[in-house]
Structure formats: structure tokens, C-alpha cells
Short mmCIF file of N, CA and C in Angstrom, two decimals:
data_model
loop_
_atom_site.label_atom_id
_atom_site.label_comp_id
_atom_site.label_asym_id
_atom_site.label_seq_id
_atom_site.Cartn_x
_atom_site.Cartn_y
_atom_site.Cartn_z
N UNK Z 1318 0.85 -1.18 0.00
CA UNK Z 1318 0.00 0.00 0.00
C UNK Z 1318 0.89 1.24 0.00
N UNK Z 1319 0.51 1.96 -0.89
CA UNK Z 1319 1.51 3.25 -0.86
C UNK Z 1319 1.12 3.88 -0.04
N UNK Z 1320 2.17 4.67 0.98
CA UNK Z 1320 1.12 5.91 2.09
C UNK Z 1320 1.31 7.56 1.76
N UNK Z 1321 0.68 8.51 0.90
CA UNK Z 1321 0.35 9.26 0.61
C UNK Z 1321 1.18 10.32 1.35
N UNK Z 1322 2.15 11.25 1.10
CA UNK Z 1322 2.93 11.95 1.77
C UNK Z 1322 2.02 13.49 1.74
N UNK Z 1323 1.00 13.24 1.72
CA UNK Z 1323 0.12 14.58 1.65
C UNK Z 1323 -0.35 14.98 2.71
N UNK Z 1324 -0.29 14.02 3.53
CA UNK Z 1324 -0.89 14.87 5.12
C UNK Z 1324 0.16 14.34 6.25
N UNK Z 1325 1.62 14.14 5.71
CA UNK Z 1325 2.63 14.10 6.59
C UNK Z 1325 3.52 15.36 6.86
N UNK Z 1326 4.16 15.20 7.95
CA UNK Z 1326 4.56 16.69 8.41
C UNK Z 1326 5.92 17.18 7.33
N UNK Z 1327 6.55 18.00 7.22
CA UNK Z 1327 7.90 18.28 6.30
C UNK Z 1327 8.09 19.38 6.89
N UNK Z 1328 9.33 19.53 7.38
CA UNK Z 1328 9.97 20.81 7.72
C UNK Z 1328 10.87 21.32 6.85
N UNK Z 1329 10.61 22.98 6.96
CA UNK Z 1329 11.41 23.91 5.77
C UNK Z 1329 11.68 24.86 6.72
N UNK Z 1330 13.09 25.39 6.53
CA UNK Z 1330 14.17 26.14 7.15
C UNK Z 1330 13.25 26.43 8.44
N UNK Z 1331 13.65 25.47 9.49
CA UNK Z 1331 13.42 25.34 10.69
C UNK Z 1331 11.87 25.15 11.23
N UNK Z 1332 10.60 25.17 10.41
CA UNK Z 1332 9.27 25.34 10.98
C UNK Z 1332 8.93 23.97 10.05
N UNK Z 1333 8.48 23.49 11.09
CA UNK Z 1333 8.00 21.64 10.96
C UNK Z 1333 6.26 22.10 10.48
N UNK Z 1334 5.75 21.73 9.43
CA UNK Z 1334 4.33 22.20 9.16
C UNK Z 1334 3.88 20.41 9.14
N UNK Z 1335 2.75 20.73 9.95
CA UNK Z 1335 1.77 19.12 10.26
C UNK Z 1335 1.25 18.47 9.11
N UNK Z 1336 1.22 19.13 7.87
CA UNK Z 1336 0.76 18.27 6.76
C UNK Z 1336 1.02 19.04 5.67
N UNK Z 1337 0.97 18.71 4.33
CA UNK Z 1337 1.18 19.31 3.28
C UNK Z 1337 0.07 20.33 2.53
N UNK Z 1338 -1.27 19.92 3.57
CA UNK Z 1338 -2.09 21.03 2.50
C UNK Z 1338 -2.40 22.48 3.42
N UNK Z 1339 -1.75 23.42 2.88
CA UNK Z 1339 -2.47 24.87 3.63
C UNK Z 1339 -2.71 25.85 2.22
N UNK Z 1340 -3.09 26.78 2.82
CA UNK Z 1340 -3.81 27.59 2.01
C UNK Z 1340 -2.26 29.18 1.84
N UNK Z 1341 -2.53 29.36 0.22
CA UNK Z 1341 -1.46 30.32 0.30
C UNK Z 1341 -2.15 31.81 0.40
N UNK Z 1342 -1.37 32.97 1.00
CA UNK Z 1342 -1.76 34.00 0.87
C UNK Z 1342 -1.96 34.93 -0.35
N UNK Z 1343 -3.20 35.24 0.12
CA UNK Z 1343 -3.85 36.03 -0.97
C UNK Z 1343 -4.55 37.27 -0.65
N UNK Z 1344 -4.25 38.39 -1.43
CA UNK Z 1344 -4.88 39.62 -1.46
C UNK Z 1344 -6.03 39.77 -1.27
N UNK Z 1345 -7.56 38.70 -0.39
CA UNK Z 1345 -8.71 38.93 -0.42
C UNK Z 1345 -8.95 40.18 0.38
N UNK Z 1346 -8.21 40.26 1.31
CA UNK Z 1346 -9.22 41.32 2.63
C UNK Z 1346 -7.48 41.27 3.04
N UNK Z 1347 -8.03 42.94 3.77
CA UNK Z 1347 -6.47 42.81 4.69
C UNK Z 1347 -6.84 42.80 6.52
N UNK Z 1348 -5.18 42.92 6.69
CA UNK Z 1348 -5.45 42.22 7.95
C UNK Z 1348 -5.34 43.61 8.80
N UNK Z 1349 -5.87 43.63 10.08
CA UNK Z 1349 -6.16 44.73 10.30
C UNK Z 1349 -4.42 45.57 10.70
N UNK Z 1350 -5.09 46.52 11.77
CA UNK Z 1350 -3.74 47.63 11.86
C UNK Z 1350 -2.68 46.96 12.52
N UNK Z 1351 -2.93 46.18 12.98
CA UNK Z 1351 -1.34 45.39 13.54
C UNK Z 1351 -0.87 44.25 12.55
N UNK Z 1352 -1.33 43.89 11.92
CA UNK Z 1352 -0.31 43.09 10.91
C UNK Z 1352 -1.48 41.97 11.28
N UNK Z 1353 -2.50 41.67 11.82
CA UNK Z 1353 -2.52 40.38 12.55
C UNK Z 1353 -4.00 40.22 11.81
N UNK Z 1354 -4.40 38.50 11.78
CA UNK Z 1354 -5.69 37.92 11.07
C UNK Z 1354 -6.63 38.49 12.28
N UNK Z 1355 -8.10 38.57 11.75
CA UNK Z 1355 -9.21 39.44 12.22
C UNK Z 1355 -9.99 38.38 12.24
N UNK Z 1356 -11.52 38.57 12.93
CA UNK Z 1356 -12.68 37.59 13.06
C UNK Z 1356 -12.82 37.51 11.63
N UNK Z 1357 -12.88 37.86 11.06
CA UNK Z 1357 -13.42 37.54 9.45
C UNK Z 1357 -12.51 36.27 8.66
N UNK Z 1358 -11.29 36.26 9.22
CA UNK Z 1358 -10.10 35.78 8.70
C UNK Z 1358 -10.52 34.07 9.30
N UNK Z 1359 -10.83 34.29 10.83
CA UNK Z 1359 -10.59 32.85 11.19
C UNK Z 1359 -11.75 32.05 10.80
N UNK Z 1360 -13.10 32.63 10.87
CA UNK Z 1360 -14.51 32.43 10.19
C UNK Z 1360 -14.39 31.95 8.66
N UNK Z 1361 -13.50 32.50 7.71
CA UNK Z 1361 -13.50 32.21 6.37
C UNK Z 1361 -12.04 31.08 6.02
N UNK Z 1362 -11.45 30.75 6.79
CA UNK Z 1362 -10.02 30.06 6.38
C UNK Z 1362 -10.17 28.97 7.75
N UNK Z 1363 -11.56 29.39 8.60
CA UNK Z 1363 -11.48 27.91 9.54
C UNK Z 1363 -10.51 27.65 10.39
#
């Protein structure tokens, strides 16, 4: 059985990410005055 390296962890220059699928950033909405994700952000990206 082959085991699917798509939801295994891989680390890149030092930050270990838990699986292979995330979402890339995109210009929809910005984030507010501190640099940081907003209620809208965690509501729409879950």
C-alpha cells in the first residue's frame, strides 16, 4: 500500500508544518492595523 505523503509533516528552514495542504496567501481582505488575522479571517479560512 503506498502511504500518501500529503498529510505528513515536512519541515522547511526550521518550521516543521503538520501536513502538506495549507492555504497560500492572498490579497482577499487585509489584515487589520497590527499586521494580525481578524474575526473575518478565522470564520472564512477555519
Amino acid at each position: 500500500m503506498v502511504i500518501s505523503k500529503l498529510f505528513s509533516p515536512i519541515e522547511i528552514r526550521g518550521v516543521t508544518i503538520p501536513n502538506r495542504v495549507f492555504y497560500s496567501p492572498m490579497c482577499e481582505y487585509s489584515c487589520d492595523s497590527d499586521g494580525l488575522a481578524t474575526d473575518w479571517h478565522m470564520v472564512h479560512l477555519g
